[in-house]
Structures are given as structure tokens and as C-alpha cells.
Coordinates of C-alpha atoms in Angstrom, one line a residue:
X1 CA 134.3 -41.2 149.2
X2 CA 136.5 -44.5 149.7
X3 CA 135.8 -45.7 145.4
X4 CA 137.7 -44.4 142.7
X5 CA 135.5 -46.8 140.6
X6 CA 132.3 -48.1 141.1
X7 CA 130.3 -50.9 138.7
X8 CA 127.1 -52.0 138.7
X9 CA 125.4 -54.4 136.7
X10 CA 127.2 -53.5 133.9
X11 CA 126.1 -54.9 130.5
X12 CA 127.5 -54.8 126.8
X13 CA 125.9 -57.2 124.4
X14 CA 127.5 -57.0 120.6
X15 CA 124.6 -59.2 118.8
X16 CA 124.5 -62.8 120.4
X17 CA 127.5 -62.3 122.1
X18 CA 127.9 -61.1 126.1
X19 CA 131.4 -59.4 125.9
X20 CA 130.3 -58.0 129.6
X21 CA 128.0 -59.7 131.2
X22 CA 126.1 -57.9 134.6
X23 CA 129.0 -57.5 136.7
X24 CA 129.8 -55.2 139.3
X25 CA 132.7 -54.4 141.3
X26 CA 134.5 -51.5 142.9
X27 CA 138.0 -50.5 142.9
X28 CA 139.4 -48.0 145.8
X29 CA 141.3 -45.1 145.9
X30 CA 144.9 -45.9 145.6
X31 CA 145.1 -49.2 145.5
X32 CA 146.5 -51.4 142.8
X33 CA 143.5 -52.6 140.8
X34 CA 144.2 -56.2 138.8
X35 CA 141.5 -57.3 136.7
X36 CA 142.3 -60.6 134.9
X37 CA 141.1 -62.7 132.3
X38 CA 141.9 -64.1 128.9
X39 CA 141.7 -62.2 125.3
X40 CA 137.5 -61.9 124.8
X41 CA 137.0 -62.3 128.5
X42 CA 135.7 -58.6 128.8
X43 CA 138.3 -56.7 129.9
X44 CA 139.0 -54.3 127.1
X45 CA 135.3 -54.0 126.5
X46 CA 134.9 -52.8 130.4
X47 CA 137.8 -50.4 130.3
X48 CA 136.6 -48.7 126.9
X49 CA 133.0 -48.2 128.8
X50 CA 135.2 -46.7 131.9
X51 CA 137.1 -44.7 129.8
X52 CA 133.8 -43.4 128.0
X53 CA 135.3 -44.1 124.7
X54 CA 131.9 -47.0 124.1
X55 CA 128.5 -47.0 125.7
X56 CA 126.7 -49.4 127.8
X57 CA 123.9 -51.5 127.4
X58 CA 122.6 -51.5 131.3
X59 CA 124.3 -50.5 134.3
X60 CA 126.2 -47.8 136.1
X61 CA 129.7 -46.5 136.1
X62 CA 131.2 -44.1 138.4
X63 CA 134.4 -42.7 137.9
X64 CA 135.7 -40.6 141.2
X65 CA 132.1 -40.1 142.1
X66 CA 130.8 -39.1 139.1
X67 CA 128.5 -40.8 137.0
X68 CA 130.5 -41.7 133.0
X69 CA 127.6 -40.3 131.4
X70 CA 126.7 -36.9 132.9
X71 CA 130.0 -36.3 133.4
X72 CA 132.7 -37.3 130.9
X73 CA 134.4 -34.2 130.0
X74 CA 135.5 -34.3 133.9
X75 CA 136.2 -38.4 134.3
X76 CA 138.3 -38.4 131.0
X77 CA 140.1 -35.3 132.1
X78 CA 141.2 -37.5 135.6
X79 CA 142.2 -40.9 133.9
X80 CA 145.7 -41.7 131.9
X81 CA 145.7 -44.9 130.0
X82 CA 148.6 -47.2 129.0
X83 CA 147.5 -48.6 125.7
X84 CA 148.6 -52.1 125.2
X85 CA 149.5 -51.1 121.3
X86 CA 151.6 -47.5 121.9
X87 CA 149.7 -44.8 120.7
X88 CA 152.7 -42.9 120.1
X89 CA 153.4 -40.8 116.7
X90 CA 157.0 -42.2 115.2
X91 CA 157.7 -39.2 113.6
X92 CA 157.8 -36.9 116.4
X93 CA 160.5 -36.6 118.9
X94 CA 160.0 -37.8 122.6
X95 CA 159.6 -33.6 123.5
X96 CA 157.1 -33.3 120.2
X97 CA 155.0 -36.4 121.7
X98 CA 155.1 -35.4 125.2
X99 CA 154.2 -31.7 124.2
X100 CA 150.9 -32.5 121.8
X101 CA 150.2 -34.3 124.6
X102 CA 150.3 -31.9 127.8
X103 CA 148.9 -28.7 125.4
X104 CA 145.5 -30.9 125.0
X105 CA 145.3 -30.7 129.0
X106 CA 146.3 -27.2 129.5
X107 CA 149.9 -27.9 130.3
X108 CA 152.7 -25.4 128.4
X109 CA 155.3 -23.4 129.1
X110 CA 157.2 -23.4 131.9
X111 CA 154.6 -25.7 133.3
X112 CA 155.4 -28.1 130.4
X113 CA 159.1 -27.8 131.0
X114 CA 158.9 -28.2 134.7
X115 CA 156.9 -31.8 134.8
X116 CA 158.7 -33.1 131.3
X117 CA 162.2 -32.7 133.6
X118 CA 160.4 -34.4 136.5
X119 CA 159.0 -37.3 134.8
X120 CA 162.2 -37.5 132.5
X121 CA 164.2 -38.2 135.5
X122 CA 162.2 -40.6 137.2
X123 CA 161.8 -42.9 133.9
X124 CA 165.4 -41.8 133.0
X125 CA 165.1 -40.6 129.4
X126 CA 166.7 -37.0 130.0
X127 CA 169.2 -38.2 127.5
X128 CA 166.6 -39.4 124.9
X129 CA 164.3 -36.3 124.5
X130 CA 165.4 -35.0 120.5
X131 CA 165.5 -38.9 119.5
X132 CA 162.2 -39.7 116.9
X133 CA 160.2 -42.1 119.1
X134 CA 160.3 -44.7 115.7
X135 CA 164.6 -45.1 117.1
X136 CA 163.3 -46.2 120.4
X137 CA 163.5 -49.7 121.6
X138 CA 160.4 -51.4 123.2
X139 CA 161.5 -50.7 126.6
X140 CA 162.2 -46.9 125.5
X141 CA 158.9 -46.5 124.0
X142 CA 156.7 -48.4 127.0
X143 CA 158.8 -46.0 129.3
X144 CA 157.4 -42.8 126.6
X145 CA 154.0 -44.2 126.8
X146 CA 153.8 -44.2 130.6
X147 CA 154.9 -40.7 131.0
X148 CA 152.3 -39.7 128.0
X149 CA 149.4 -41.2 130.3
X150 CA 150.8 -39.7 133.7
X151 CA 151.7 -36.2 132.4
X152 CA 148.7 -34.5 133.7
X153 CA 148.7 -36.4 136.8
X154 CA 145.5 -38.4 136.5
X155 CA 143.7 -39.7 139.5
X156 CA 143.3 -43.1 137.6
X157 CA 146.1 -44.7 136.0
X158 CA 145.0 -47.8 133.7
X159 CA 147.4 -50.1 132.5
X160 CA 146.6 -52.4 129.6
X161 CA 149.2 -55.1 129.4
X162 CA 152.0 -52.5 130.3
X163 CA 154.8 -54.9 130.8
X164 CA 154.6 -57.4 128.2
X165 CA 157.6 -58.0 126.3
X166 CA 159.6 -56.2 128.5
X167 CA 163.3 -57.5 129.7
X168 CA 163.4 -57.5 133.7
X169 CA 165.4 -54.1 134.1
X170 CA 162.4 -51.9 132.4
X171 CA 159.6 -54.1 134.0
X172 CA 161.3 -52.9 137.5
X173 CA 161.7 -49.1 136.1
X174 CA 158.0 -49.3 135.4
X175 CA 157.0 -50.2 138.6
X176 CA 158.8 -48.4 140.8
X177 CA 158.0 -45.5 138.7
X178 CA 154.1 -46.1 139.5
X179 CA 155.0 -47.0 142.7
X180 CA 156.2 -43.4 143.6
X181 CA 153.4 -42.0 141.5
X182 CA 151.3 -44.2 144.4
X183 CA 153.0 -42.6 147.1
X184 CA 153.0 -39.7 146.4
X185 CA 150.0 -38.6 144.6
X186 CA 147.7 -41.1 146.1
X187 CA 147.5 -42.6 142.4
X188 CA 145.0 -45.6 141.6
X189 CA 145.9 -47.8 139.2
X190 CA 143.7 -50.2 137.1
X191 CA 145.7 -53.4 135.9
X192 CA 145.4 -55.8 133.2
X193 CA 148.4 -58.6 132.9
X194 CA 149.6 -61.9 132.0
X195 CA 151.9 -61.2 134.3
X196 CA 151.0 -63.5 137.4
X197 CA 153.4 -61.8 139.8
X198 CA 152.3 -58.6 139.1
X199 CA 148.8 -59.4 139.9
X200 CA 150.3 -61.6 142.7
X201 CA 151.4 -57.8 144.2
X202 CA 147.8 -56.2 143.9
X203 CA 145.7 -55.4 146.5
X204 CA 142.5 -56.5 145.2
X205 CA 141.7 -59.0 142.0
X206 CA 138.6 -59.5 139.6
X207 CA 139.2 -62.7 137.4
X208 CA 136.6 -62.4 134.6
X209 CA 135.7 -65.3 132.1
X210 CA 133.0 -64.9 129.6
X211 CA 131.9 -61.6 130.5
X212 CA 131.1 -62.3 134.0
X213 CA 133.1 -62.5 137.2
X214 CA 134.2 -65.9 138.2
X215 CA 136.4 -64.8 141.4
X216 CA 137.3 -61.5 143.3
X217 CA 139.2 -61.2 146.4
X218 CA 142.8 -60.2 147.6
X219 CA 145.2 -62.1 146.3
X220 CA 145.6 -63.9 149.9
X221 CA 142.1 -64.5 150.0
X222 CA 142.1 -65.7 146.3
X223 CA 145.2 -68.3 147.0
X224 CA 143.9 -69.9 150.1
X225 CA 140.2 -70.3 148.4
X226 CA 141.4 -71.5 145.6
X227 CA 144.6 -73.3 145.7
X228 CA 147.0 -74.6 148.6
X229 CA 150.3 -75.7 148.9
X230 CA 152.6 -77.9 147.6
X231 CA 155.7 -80.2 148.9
X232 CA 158.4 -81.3 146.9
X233 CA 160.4 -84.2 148.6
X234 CA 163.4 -85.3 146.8
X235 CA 165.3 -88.8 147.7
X236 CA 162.3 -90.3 148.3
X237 CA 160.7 -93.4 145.7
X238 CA 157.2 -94.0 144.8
X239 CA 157.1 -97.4 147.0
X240 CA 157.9 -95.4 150.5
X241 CA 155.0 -93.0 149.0
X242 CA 152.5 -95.8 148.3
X243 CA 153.7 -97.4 151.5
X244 CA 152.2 -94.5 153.5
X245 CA 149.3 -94.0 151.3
X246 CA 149.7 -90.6 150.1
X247 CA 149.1 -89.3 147.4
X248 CA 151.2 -87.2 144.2
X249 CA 152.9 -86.9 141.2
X250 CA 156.2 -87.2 139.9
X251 CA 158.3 -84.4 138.3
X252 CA 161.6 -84.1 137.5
X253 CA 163.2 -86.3 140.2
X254 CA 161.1 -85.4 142.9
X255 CA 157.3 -86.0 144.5
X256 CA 155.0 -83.4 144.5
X257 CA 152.0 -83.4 146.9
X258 CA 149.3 -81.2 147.3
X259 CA 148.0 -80.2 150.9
X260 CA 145.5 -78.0 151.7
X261 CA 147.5 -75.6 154.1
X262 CA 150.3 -74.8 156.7
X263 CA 148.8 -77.0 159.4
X264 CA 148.9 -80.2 157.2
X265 CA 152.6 -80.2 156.4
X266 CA 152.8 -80.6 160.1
X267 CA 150.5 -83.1 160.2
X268 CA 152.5 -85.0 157.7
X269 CA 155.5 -84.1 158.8
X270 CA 154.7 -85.9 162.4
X271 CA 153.3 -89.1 161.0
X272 CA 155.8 -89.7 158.4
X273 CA 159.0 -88.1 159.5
X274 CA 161.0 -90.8 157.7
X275 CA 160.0 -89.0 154.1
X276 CA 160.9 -85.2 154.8
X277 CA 164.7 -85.5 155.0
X278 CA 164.9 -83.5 151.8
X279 CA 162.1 -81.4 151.0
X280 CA 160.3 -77.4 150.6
X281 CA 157.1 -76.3 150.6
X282 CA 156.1 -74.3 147.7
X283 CA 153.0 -71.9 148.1
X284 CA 150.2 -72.0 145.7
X285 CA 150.6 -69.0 143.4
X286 CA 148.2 -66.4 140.8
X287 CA 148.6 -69.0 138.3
X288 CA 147.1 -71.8 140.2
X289 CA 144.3 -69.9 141.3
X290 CA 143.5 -68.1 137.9
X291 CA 143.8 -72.5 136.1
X292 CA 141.5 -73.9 139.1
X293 CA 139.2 -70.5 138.5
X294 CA 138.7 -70.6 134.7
X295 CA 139.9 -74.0 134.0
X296 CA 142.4 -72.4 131.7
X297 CA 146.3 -70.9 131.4
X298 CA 146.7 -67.2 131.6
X299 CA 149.7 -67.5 129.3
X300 CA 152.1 -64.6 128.7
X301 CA 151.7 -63.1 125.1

């Protein structure tokens, strides 16, 4: 069976309002899974159903072939999470944490201290183990949640905002972390972000808005539907612009114009060679598809 996940018509009504509205989707095995949206768009409400932790109104879900509610002993036992807010306990050390946290999935002993030096070493806390997790910094602590939700080597990974607020070195720890876990445990991993380069790097996207599914594709498919590309010439004044009636916008000391693809910079390019002395083309990126999608900024929080 190709789908980890598979979504049909899935419904979840909270009074008058449609937090998921009939969707359906399907997410693979091993790919990288982004689903987007803004705060109240459904996301959280989906992943709770998926996770079994709240039921749904109509629909099916089926986790690894199996459906969420004949199942869900099995399905929960297969899926890690990556809670936006760290479910961590302050109190405990790193070892304490990690070790509640294997014993309730069978994993002690030498068994315990076999994967906690694996996974130590590969998000590099080795050094960190005796420390409360209430003395870690946020990058520390994301780094202890991640190794909480892959200790028992789920088949599903899902990441709930895992990167946000993170400086640059940790967000790259992160990911090539999960990246291994990809590679070598055939890992899929389910993705919320604000992060538009990180759903930029996903195989497939769902952009949700108001409970329903207002674009899906690869991020490819996704740019070229939705958005195109843009030149930047710099030099050049708004009369030689108007002169060859094209259109754009000024910004910061250069012209910005919008064409739809490749093949009409060319075009443009041939017929006015006099105005592209100076000048890139910029492609159209997550961001520009997720505003002309939704109408709306997914802004980093």
C-alpha cells in the first residue's frame, strides 16, 4: 500500500462553525507532507482527528492502512508528534524525559540505552543528558522534543510548527536530523509551517482555508498555477517603461514586472533589448502562491 494517510470527506463541525470542512487528501509513504493554512484554518483540528485524540463528524481516516477507529491502539503506537507547545516536564532531566517516554512504548534497558546514545548523537545533546529540561534554551528543548516523538521510531512523524523561533543553526540540525530519519527508516513526515521555504522543500502541499482545501499540488505544480515570475531591471526609468508599454511597479530603485513564465522573459528580452542591461529574474515563491491562494499572508509567528 503506496498511502501512509488517507482522508476522505472528512468533517468536524463545533456548533455553527466548520473547523474541517469535507476534505480529502492522501499523503504517501515517505514523503514530506506540508499542510498549510492560517491559525483556525483546520489544521490542528485535522491532526487531533489523525492522531485519534478527537472524533469526527463524517468521513474516513486511515492511518498505514488501518482505519483511526477500529484500530487506534495500533495507529497511535506508529505516529510521533512534535507539539508546537513542548510537552516536556521541566523538572525532569533530559534522561528522566526521554526514559518516561520510551518505558510507555516498551523501550528499557539496554534497549533504552542503545537508541538514547543514537539519537543523542545525531541531535548532539550527549553532553546535555543530567541538565533539567527547564535550563534548556529553545533550540535545546525543540532538539529534546524531536527525539521524544522519534524514540520509538514511528512510521509517521508530524510536525506542528517545529521550527518556529528557532536561530538558523538548530532549524538546519532539525532537518537534517529528519532527513536521515527519511533515509533511513523510510519515515513520513506530516508538516505544518510558517515557514515558506520549508514547505517550498516538500513533496506534496495541501493549503487549507476555512476548513476546506483551496489548493493541492507539488510545490512545482503549485508555483507555476498559481504564481510566475518576476524581473527586476535596475537603471532603467518609468518613461523608457511607459515608452514600451509595459507594465510594473516600482521598488526600491528598481522595476518589477510580472511575466507569466521562462518563455516570456525571452520574448521581452528580444523586443526590448535596450531595457535588460541590468536585470534578474526572480522565481515566484510558497509565499506568492499561498497570498494569490487565500488572499492572505502566511506570516511567521
Amino acid at each position: 500500500m503506496c498511502n501512509m494517510i488517507e482522508i476522505n470527506g472528512l468533517k468536524k463541525y463545533f456548533k455553527d462553525v466548520k473547523a474541517v470542512d469535507d476534505i480529502s487528501f492522501r499523503v504517501k509513504r515517505g514523503e514530506l507532507f506540508a499542510f498549510l493554512g492560517l491559525n483556525g484554518a483546520g489544521k490542528s483540528t485535522t491532526i487531533s482527528i489523525i492522531c485519534g485524540q478527537l472524533a469526527k463528524d463524517a468521513g474516513t481516516v486511515v492511518v498505514d492502512g488501518a482505519d483511526i477507529e477500529q484500530d487506534s491502539s495500533r495507529i497511535k503506537s506508529e505516529i510521533g508528534i512534535v507539539f508546537q507547545n513542548s510537552r516536556l516536564d521541566n523538572v525532569l532531566s533530559i534522561r528522566e524525559n526521554l526514559q518516561i517516554r520510551a518505558a510507555c512504548y516498551g523501550i528499557t534497558g539496554r534497549a533504552f540505552e542503545e537508541r538514547l546514545k543514537e539519537i543523542a548523537s545525531l541531535l548532539h545533546f550527549q553532553d546535555l543528558l543530567k541538565r533539567p529540561v527547564g535550563k534548556l534554551s529553545g533550540g535545546q528543548k525543540r532538539r529534546i522534543d524531536i527525539a521524544r516523538a522519534v524514540f520509538h521510531n514511528p512510521k509517521l512523524l508530524i510536525m506542528d510548527e517545529p521550527t518556529t523561533g528557532l536561530d538558523p543553526q538548530t532549524r538546519i540540525m532539525v532537518w537534517d536530523f529528519i532527513a536521515n530519519c527519511r533515509r533511513q527508516n523510510g519515515l513520513t513526515v506530516f508538516l505544518t509551517t510558517h515557514y515558506m521555504e520549508e514547505a517550498g522543500s516538500a513533496d506534496y502541499v495541501v493549503i487549507l482555508d476555512n476548513g476546506k482545501i483551496a489548493a493541492e499540488g507539488t510545490p512545482l505544480e503549485l508555483k507555476n498555477t498559481y504564481t510566475g515570475d518576476f524581473i527586476k531591471l535596475y537603471g532603467i526609468d518609468s518613461k523608457q517603461l511607459d515608452d514600451a508599454g509595459l507594465s510594473y511597479t516600482l521598488e526600491n530603485g528598481h522595476a518589477k514586472l510580472f511575466v507569466k513564465n521562462t518563455g516570456q522573459v525571452k520574448q521581452l528580452i528580444s523586443q526590448h533589448p535596450d531595457l535588460f542591461e541590468d536585470f534578474e529574474v526572480i522565481k515566484g515563491n510558497m509565499d506568492d502562491v499561498f497570498l494569490q491562494v487565500t488572499g492572505k499572508e502566511l506570516k511567521q509567528v
